CSV table of C-alpha atoms in Angstrom, one decimal:
chain,number,residue,atom,x,y,z
A,1,ALA,CA,0.0,0.0,0.0
A,2,VAL,CA,1.2,3.5,-0.8
A,3,VAL,CA,-0.1,4.9,2.4
A,4,SER,CA,-1.1,3.0,5.6
A,5,THR,CA,-4.7,3.1,6.6
A,6,GLN,CA,-4.2,5.5,9.4
A,7,SER,CA,-1.5,7.8,8.1
A,8,THR,CA,-1.9,11.4,7.0
A,9,GLY,CA,0.7,13.7,5.6
A,10,SER,CA,1.3,17.1,4.0
A,11,ALA,CA,0.0,17.8,0.6
A,12,ASN,CA,3.6,18.4,-0.6
A,13,ILE,CA,4.3,14.7,0.1
A,14,MET,CA,1.0,13.1,-0.5
A,15,LEU,CA,0.0,14.7,-3.8
A,16,PRO,CA,3.1,13.6,-5.8
A,17,LEU,CA,2.7,10.1,-4.3
A,18,TYR,CA,-0.9,10.0,-5.4
A,19,LYS,CA,-0.3,11.4,-8.8
A,20,SER,CA,2.6,9.1,-9.6
A,21,MET,CA,1.6,5.8,-7.9
A,22,VAL,CA,-2.2,5.8,-7.8
A,23,ARG,CA,-3.8,8.1,-10.3
A,24,SER,CA,-1.5,7.0,-13.1
A,25,LEU,CA,-2.8,3.4,-12.7
A,26,VAL,CA,-6.4,4.4,-12.4
A,27,GLU,CA,-6.2,6.5,-15.6
A,28,TYR,CA,-4.1,4.2,-17.7
A,29,CYS,CA,-5.8,4.0,-21.2
A,30,CYS,CA,-8.9,5.8,-19.8
A,31,PRO,CA,-10.1,7.0,-23.2
A,32,LEU,CA,-10.6,3.4,-24.2
A,33,TRP,CA,-12.2,2.0,-21.1
A,34,HIS,CA,-14.2,5.1,-20.1
A,35,PRO,CA,-16.7,3.8,-17.5
A,36,SER,CA,-20.4,4.7,-18.1
A,37,LYS,CA,-22.2,3.2,-15.2
A,38,ILE,CA,-22.7,5.6,-12.3
A,39,SER,CA,-21.6,2.9,-9.8
A,40,ASP,CA,-18.3,2.4,-11.7
A,41,ILE,CA,-17.6,6.1,-11.9
A,42,GLN,CA,-18.3,6.5,-8.1
A,43,GLU,CA,-16.0,3.5,-7.3
A,44,LEU,CA,-13.2,5.1,-9.3
A,45,GLU,CA,-13.8,8.5,-7.6
A,46,SER,CA,-13.7,6.8,-4.2
A,47,VAL,CA,-10.1,5.9,-4.9
A,48,GLN,CA,-9.2,9.5,-5.2
A,49,LYS,CA,-11.6,10.6,-2.4
A,50,THR,CA,-10.1,8.1,0.0
A,51,PHE,CA,-6.5,9.1,-0.8
A,52,ILE,CA,-7.0,12.9,-0.5
A,53,SER,CA,-9.0,12.6,2.7
A,54,ARG,CA,-5.7,11.3,4.2
A,55,ILE,CA,-3.9,14.6,3.4
A,56,ALA,CA,-3.6,16.7,6.5
A,57,GLY,CA,-6.4,19.3,6.8
A,58,MET,CA,-8.6,17.7,4.2
A,59,LYS,CA,-10.7,15.3,6.2
A,60,HIS,CA,-13.2,17.9,7.4
A,61,LEU,CA,-13.8,19.3,3.8
A,62,HIS,CA,-16.4,18.0,1.3
A,63,TYR,CA,-14.8,16.1,-1.6
A,64,TRP,CA,-15.5,18.9,-4.1
A,65,ASP,CA,-14.0,21.4,-1.7
A,66,GLN,CA,-10.9,19.1,-1.3
A,67,LEU,CA,-10.5,19.1,-5.1
A,68,ILE,CA,-10.6,22.9,-5.3
A,69,HIS,CA,-8.3,23.3,-2.4
A,70,LEU,CA,-5.7,20.9,-3.9
A,71,SER,CA,-6.2,22.2,-7.5
A,72,LEU,CA,-7.3,18.7,-8.7
A,73,MET,CA,-10.1,17.6,-11.0
A,74,SER,CA,-12.4,14.7,-10.5
A,75,LEU,CA,-11.3,11.6,-12.2
A,76,GLN,CA,-14.4,11.7,-14.4
A,77,ARG,CA,-13.5,15.2,-15.6
A,78,ARG,CA,-9.9,14.2,-16.3
A,79,ARG,CA,-11.1,11.2,-18.4
A,80,GLU,CA,-13.4,13.5,-20.4
A,81,ARG,CA,-10.5,15.9,-20.8
A,82,PHE,CA,-8.2,13.1,-22.1
A,83,ILE,CA,-10.9,12.0,-24.6
A,84,LEU,CA,-11.2,15.6,-25.9
A,85,LEU,CA,-7.4,15.9,-26.2
A,86,HIS,CA,-7.3,12.7,-28.1
A,87,MET,CA,-10.1,13.9,-30.4
A,88,TRP,CA,-8.2,17.1,-31.0
A,89,LYS,CA,-5.1,15.1,-32.0
A,90,ILE,CA,-7.2,13.0,-34.3
A,91,PHE,CA,-8.8,16.0,-35.9
A,92,HIS,CA,-5.4,17.7,-36.4
A,93,GLY,CA,-3.7,14.5,-37.6
A,94,LYS,CA,-1.3,14.4,-34.6
A,95,THR,CA,-2.2,10.7,-33.9
A,96,SER,CA,-3.6,7.8,-35.8
A,97,ASN,CA,-7.3,7.6,-36.5
A,98,ASP,CA,-7.7,3.9,-36.2
A,99,LEU,CA,-11.5,4.2,-35.5
A,100,ASN,CA,-11.9,6.3,-38.6
A,101,VAL,CA,-13.6,9.2,-36.7
A,102,GLN,CA,-15.0,11.6,-39.3
A,103,PHE,CA,-15.3,15.4,-39.0
A,104,VAL,CA,-17.5,17.9,-40.8
A,105,SER,CA,-17.2,21.6,-40.8
A,106,ARG,CA,-20.4,23.7,-40.2
A,107,PRO,CA,-20.3,27.5,-40.5
A,108,ARG,CA,-22.3,28.1,-37.4
A,109,LEU,CA,-21.2,25.1,-35.3
A,110,GLY,CA,-17.6,24.7,-36.2
A,111,ASN,CA,-15.9,21.3,-36.6
A,112,LEU,CA,-18.2,18.5,-35.6
A,113,ALA,CA,-17.4,14.8,-35.2
A,114,VAL,CA,-19.7,12.4,-37.0
A,115,ILE,CA,-21.3,10.0,-34.5
A,116,PRO,CA,-21.4,6.5,-36.0
A,117,PRO,CA,-24.9,5.1,-36.6
A,118,ARG,CA,-26.4,2.4,-34.4
A,119,ARG,CA,-26.6,-1.1,-35.8
A,120,ARG,CA,-30.2,-2.3,-35.5
A,121,SER,CA,-29.2,-5.9,-35.7
A,122,SER,CA,-27.1,-5.8,-32.5
A,123,SER,CA,-28.3,-7.0,-29.1
A,124,ALA,CA,-29.1,-4.5,-26.4
A,125,ALA,CA,-25.9,-5.4,-24.5
A,126,ASN,CA,-23.8,-4.8,-27.6
A,127,GLN,CA,-25.6,-1.5,-28.3
A,128,THR,CA,-24.7,-0.4,-24.8
A,129,LEU,CA,-21.1,-1.3,-25.3
A,130,PHE,CA,-21.1,0.5,-28.6
A,131,ASP,CA,-22.7,3.6,-27.2
A,132,ASP,CA,-20.1,3.7,-24.4
A,133,SER,CA,-17.1,3.2,-26.8
A,134,PHE,CA,-14.6,5.9,-27.7
A,135,ALA,CA,-16.0,5.9,-31.3
A,136,VAL,CA,-19.3,7.2,-30.0
A,137,HIS,CA,-18.4,8.9,-26.7
A,138,GLY,CA,-15.5,10.9,-28.1
A,139,PRO,CA,-17.6,12.5,-30.9
A,140,LYS,CA,-20.4,13.3,-28.5
A,141,LEU,CA,-18.0,15.1,-26.1
A,142,TRP,CA,-16.3,16.9,-29.0
A,143,ASN,CA,-19.7,18.1,-30.4
A,144,ALA,CA,-20.8,19.3,-26.9
A,145,MET,CA,-17.8,21.7,-26.8
A,146,PRO,CA,-18.5,25.4,-27.5
A,147,HIS,CA,-17.7,26.3,-31.2
A,148,HIS,CA,-14.8,28.6,-30.2
A,149,LEU,CA,-12.9,25.7,-28.6
A,150,ASN,CA,-13.1,23.2,-31.4
A,151,ILE,CA,-11.4,25.6,-33.8
A,152,ILE,CA,-8.3,26.1,-31.7
A,153,GLU,CA,-5.2,25.1,-33.7
A,154,ASP,CA,-2.6,25.0,-31.0
A,155,LEU,CA,-2.6,22.0,-28.6
A,156,GLU,CA,-1.2,24.0,-25.6
A,157,GLN,CA,-3.9,26.6,-26.1
A,158,PHE,CA,-6.6,23.9,-26.4
A,159,LYS,CA,-5.5,22.3,-23.2
């Protein structure tokens, strides 16, 4: 275990430990396995919640206040951010487009990602998996962004 069950420490020590040894494992390949069930999302958030509650001075704060105080994002928000960054890289040809994500340009709406159509012949379970896949979830997140963000050309500015 990175931290014993009773230990607390300063944010200067605990945050680098958490970011390098815990969060990196929880987020590995997250654009591909992006959880969709609320219970799965809450279970992942509980990993971060438990760890940061062990940082000195955090236990009395609500989880969202802890995140603000420590300048952290929820794991769900980070996963969505990684998906959007990957979509930006696909759009600008900075990474491979193995899923053949298509984009269209609309004068009023900017650059939109084409959401693949559902296959009517698939079972309900397969449809759920398809709807939760990067090929569908990525374009939906991309299209939900305000127009002025999806036209940004520089990755550092987009971040």
